[in-house]
PDB file of C-alpha atoms in Angstrom:
ATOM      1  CA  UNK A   8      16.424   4.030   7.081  1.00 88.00           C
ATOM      2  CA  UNK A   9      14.556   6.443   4.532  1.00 88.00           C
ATOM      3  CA  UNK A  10      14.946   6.860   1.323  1.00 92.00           C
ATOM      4  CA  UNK A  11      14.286  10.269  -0.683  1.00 92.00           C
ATOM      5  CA  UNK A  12      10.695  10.280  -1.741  1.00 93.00           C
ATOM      6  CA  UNK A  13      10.772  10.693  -5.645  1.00 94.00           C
ATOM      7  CA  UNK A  14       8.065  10.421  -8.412  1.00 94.00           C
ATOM      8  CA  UNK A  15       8.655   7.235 -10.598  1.00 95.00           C
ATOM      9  CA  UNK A  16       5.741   6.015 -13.798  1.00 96.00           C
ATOM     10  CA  UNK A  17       5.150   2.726 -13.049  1.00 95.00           C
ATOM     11  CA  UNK A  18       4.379   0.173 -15.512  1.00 95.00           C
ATOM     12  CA  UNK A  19       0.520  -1.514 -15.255  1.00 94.00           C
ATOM     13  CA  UNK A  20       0.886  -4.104 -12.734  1.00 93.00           C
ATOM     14  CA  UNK A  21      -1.113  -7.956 -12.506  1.00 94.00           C
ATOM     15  CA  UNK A  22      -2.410  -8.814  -9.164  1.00 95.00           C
ATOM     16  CA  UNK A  23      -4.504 -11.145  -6.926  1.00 95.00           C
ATOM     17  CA  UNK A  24      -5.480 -10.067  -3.741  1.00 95.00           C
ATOM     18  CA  UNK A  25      -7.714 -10.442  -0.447  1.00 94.00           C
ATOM     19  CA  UNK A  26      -9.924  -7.727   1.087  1.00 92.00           C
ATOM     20  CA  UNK A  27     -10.232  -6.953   4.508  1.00 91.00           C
ATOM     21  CA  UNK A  28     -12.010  -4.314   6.557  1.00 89.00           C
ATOM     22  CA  UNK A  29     -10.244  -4.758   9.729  1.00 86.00           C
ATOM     23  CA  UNK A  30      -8.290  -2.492  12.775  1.00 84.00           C
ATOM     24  CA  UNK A  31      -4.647  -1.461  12.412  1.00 81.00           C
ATOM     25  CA  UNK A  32      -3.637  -3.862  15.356  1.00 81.00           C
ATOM     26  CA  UNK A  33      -4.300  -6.925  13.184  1.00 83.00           C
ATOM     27  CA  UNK A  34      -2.381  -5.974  10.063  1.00 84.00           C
ATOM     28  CA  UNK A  35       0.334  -8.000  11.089  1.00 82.00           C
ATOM     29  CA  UNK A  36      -1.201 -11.033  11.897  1.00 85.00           C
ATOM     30  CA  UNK A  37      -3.598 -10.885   9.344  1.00 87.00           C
ATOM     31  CA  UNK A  38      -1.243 -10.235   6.443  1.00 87.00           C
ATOM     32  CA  UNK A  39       0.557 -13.567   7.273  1.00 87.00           C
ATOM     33  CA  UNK A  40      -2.572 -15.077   6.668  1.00 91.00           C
ATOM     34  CA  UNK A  41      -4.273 -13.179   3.638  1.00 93.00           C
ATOM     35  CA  UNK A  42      -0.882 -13.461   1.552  1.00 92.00           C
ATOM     36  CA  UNK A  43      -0.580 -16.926   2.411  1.00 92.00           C
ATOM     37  CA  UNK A  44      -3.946 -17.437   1.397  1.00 94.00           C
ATOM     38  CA  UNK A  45      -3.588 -15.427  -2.048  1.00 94.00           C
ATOM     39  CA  UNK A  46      -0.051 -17.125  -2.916  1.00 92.00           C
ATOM     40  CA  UNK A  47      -1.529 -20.444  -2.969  1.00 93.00           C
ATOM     41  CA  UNK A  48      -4.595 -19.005  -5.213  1.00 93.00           C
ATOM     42  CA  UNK A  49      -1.994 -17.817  -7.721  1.00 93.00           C
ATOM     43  CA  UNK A  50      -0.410 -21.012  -7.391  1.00 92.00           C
ATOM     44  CA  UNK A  51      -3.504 -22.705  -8.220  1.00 93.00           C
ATOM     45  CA  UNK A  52      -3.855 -20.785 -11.206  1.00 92.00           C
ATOM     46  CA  UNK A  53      -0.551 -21.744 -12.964  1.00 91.00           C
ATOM     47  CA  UNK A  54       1.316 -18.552 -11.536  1.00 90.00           C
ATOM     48  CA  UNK A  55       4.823 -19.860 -11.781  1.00 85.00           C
ATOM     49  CA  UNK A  56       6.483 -15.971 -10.898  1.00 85.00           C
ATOM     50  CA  UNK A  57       4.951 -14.659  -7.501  1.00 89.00           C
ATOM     51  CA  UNK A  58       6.167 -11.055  -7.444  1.00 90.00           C
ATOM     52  CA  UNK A  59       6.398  -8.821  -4.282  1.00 91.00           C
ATOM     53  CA  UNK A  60       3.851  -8.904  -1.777  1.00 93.00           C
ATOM     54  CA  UNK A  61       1.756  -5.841  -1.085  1.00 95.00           C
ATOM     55  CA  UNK A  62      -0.911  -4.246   1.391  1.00 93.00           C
ATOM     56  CA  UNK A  63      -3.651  -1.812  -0.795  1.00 94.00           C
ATOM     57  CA  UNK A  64      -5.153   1.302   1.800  1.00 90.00           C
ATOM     58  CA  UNK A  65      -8.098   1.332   0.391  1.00 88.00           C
ATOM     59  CA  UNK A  66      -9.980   3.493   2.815  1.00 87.00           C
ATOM     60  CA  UNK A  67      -9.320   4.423   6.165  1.00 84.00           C
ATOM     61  CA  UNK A  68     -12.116   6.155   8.495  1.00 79.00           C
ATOM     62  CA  UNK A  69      -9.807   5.047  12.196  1.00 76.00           C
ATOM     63  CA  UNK A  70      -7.630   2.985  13.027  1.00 71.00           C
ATOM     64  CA  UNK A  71     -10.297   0.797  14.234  1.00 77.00           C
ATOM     65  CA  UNK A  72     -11.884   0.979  10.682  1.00 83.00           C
ATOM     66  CA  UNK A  73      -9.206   0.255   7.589  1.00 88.00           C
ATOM     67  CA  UNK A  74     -10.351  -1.646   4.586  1.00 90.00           C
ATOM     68  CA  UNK A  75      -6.936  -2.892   2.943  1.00 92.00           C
ATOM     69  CA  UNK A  76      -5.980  -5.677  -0.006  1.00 94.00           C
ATOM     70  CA  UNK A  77      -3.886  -8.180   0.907  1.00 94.00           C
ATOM     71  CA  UNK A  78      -1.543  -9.379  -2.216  1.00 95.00           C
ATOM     72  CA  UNK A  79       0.707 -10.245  -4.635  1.00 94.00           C
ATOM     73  CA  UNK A  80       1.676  -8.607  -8.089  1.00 94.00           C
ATOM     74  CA  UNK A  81       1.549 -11.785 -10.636  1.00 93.00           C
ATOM     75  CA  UNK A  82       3.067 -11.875 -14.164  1.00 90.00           C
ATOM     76  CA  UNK A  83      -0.412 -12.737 -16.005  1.00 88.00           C
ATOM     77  CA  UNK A  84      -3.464 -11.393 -15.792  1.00 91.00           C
ATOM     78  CA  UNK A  85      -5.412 -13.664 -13.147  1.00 92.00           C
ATOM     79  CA  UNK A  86      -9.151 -14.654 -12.546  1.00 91.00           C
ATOM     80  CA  UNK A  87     -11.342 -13.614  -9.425  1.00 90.00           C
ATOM     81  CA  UNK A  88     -13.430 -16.103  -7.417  1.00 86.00           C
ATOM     82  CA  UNK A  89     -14.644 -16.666  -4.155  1.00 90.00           C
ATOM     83  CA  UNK A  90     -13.096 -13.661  -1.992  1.00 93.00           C
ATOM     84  CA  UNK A  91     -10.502 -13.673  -4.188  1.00 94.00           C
ATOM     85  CA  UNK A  92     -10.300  -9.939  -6.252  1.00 93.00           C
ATOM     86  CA  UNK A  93      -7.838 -10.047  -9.447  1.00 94.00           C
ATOM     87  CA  UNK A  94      -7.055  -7.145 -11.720  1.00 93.00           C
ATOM     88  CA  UNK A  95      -4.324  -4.506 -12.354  1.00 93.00           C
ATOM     89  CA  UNK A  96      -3.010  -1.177 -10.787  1.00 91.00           C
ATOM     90  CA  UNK A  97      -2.939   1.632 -13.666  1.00 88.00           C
ATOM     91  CA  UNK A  98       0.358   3.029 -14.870  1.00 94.00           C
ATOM     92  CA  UNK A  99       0.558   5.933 -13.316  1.00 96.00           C
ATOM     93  CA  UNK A 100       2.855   8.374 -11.786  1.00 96.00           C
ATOM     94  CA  UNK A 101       3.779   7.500  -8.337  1.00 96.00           C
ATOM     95  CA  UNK A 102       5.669   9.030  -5.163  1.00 95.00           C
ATOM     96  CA  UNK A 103       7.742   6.347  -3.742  1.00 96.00           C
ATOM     97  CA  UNK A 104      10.377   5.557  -0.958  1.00 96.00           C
ATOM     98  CA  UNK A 105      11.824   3.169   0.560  1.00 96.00           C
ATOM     99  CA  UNK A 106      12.312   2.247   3.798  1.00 95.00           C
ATOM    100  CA  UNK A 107      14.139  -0.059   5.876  1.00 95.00           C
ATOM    101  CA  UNK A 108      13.483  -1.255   9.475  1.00 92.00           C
ATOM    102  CA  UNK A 109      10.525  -2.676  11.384  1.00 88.00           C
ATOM    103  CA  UNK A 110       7.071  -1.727  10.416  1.00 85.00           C
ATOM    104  CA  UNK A 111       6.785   0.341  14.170  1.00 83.00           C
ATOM    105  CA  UNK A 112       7.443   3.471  12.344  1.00 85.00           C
ATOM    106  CA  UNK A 113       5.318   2.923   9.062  1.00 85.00           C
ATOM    107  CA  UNK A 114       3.151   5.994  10.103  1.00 82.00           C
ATOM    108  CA  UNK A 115       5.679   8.379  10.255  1.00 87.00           C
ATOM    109  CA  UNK A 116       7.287   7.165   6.626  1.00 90.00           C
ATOM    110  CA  UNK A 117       3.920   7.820   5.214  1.00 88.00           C
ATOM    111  CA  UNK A 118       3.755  11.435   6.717  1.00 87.00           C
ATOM    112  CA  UNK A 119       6.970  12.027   5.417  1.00 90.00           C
ATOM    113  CA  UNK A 120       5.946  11.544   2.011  1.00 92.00           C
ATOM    114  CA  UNK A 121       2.721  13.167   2.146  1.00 89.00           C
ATOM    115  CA  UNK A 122       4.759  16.223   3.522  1.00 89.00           C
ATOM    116  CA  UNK A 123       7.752  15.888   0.821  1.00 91.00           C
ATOM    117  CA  UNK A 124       4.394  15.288  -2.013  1.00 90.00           C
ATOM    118  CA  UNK A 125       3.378  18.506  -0.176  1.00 88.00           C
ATOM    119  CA  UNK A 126       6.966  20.533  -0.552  1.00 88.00           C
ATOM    120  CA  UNK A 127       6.811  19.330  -4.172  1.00 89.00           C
ATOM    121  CA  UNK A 128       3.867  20.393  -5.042  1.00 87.00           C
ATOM    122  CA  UNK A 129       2.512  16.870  -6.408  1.00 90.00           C
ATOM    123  CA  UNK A 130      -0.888  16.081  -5.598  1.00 90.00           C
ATOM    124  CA  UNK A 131      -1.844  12.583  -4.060  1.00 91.00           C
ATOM    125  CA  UNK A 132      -4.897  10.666  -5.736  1.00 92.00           C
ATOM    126  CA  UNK A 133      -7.576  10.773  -2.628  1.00 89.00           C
ATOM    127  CA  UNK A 134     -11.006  12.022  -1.393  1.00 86.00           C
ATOM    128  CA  UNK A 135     -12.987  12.083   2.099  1.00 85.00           C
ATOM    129  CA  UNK A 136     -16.517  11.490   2.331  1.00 85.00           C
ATOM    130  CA  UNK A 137     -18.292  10.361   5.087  1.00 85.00           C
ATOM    131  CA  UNK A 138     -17.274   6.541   4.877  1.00 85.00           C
ATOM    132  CA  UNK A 139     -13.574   7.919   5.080  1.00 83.00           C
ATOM    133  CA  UNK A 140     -10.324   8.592   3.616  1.00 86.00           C
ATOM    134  CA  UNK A 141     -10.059   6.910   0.330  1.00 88.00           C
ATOM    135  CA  UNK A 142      -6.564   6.594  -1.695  1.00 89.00           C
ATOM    136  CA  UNK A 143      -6.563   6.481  -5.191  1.00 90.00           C
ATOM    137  CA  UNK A 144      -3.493   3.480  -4.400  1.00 93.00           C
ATOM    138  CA  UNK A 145      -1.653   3.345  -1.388  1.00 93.00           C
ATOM    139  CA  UNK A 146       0.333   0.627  -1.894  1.00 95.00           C
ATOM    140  CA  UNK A 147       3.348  -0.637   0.504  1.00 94.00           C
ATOM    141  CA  UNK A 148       5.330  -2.959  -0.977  1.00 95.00           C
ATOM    142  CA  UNK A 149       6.863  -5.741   0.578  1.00 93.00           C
ATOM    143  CA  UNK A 150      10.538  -6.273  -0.612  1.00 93.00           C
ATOM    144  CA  UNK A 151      12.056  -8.208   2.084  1.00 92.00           C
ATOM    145  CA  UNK A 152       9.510  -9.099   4.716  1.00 85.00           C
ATOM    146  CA  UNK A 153       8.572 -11.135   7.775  1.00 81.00           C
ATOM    147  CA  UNK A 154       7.150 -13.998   5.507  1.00 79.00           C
ATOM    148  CA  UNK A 155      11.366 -14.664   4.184  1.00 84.00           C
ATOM    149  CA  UNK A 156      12.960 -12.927   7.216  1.00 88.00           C
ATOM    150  CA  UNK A 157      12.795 -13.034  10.761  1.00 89.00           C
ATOM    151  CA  UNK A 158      15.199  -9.727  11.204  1.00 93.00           C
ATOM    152  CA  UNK A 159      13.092  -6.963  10.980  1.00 90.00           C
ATOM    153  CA  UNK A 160      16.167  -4.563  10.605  1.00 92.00           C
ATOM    154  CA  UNK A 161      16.741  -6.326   7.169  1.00 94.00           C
ATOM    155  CA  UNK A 162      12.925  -5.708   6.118  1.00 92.00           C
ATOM    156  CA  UNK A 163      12.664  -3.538   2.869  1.00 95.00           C
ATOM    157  CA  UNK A 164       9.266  -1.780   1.960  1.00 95.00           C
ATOM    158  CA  UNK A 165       8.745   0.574  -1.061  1.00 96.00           C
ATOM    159  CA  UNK A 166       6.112   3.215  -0.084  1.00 96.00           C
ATOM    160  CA  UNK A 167       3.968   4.318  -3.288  1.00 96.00           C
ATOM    161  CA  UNK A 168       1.359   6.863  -3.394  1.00 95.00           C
ATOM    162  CA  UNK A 169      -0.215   7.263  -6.618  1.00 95.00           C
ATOM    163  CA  UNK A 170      -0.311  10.707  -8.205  1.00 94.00           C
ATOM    164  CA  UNK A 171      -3.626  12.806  -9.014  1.00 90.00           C
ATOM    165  CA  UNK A 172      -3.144  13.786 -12.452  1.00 85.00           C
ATOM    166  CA  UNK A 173      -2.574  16.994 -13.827  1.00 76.00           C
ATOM    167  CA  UNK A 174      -2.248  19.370 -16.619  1.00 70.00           C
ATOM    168  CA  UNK A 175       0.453  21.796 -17.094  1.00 68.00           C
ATOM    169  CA  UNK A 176      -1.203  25.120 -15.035  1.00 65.00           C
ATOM    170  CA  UNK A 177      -3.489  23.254 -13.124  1.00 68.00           C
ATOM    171  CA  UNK A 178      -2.745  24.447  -9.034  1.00 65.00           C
ATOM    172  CA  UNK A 179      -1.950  21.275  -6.842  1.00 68.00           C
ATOM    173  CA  UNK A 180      -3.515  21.331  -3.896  1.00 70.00           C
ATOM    174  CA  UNK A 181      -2.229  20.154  -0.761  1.00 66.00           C
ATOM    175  CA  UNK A 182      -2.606  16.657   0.967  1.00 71.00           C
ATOM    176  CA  UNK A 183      -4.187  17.826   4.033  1.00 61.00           C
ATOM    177  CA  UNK A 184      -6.087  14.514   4.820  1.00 54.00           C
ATOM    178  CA  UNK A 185      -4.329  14.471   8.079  1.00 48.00           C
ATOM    179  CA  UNK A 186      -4.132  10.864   9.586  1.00 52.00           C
ATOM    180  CA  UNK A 187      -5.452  10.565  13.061  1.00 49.00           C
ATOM    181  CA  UNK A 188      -3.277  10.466  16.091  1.00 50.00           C
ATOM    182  CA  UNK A 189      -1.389   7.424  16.634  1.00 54.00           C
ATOM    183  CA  UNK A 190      -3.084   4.015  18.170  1.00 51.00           C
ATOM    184  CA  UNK A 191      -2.654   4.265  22.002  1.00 53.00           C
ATOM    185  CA  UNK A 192      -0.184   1.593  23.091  1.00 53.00           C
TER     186      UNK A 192
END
């Protein structure tokens, strides 16, 4: 189920996180391993409250070709070592939704948005160049997720696509970074 996109500020947010350039049939499995691998950094660190897990599009050329972060949102500001990268998302405004359900249909929640940001004239923080797609942050954020529950009909994520900002006047224009077909199955 799909929430109605809206556009929220959202409050600077602490993080630690892994990055990956990988292809979009190992999210999954290597999520379970990246997060694992970052909540025991924080841990390390004195992190007592782990906050919602997340996965950072950072660019995306295929879906052979994503770079993503791998993380969690910490309370306190957190140091970065080894492969390890630590800072904060800006406040900013955001588009976000919410959906509920397996992660099969995660492509067409993010078109939805893009084409509600669209209807709504709100522009989403992005550029192409020829490495890619890049998002200003494309964040999905892991509510209720494999890692706590096995049911993925009980899985909450909150889509957020970070908004380009804008003057009163200024003319929005369009997402129309068009993400590729989906994978073959």
């Amino acid at each position: 189920m799909l929430s109605m996109p809206q556009k929220n500020y959202l409050k600077r947010q602490q993080f630690i996180s892994l990055r990956s350039r990988l292809s979009a049939r190992l999210i999954i499995q290597q999520s379970r391993v990246f997060l694992h691998e970052a909540r025991e950094e924080a841990a390390k660190q004195g992190v007592k409250e782990i906050g919602a897990a997340f996965l950072r599009l950072e660019t995306f050329r295929d879906f052979d070709n994503i770079e993503a972060d791998f993380g969690f949102f910490t309370e306190k500001p957190m140091r970065a070592h080894g492969p390890f990268q630590a800072g904060s998302l800006p406040a900013a405004d955001y588009l976000q939704t919410n959906w509920r359900g397996s992660y099969e249909r995660m492509r067409d929640v993010h078109i939805i948005a893009i084409q509600w940001a669209n209807h709504m004239k709100l522009g989403i923080d992005s550029r192409r160049d020829e490495k890619g797609l890049h998002f200003g942050c494309l964040l999905n954020v892991f509510k209720v997720c494999s890692l706590s529950e096995p049911d993925p009909e009980k899985w909450e994520t909150d889509i957020l696509f970070r908004l380009k900002k804008s003057k009163p006047g200024d003319a929005v224009e369009p997402f129309v970074h068009a993400l590729p077909p989906r994978l073959p199955t």
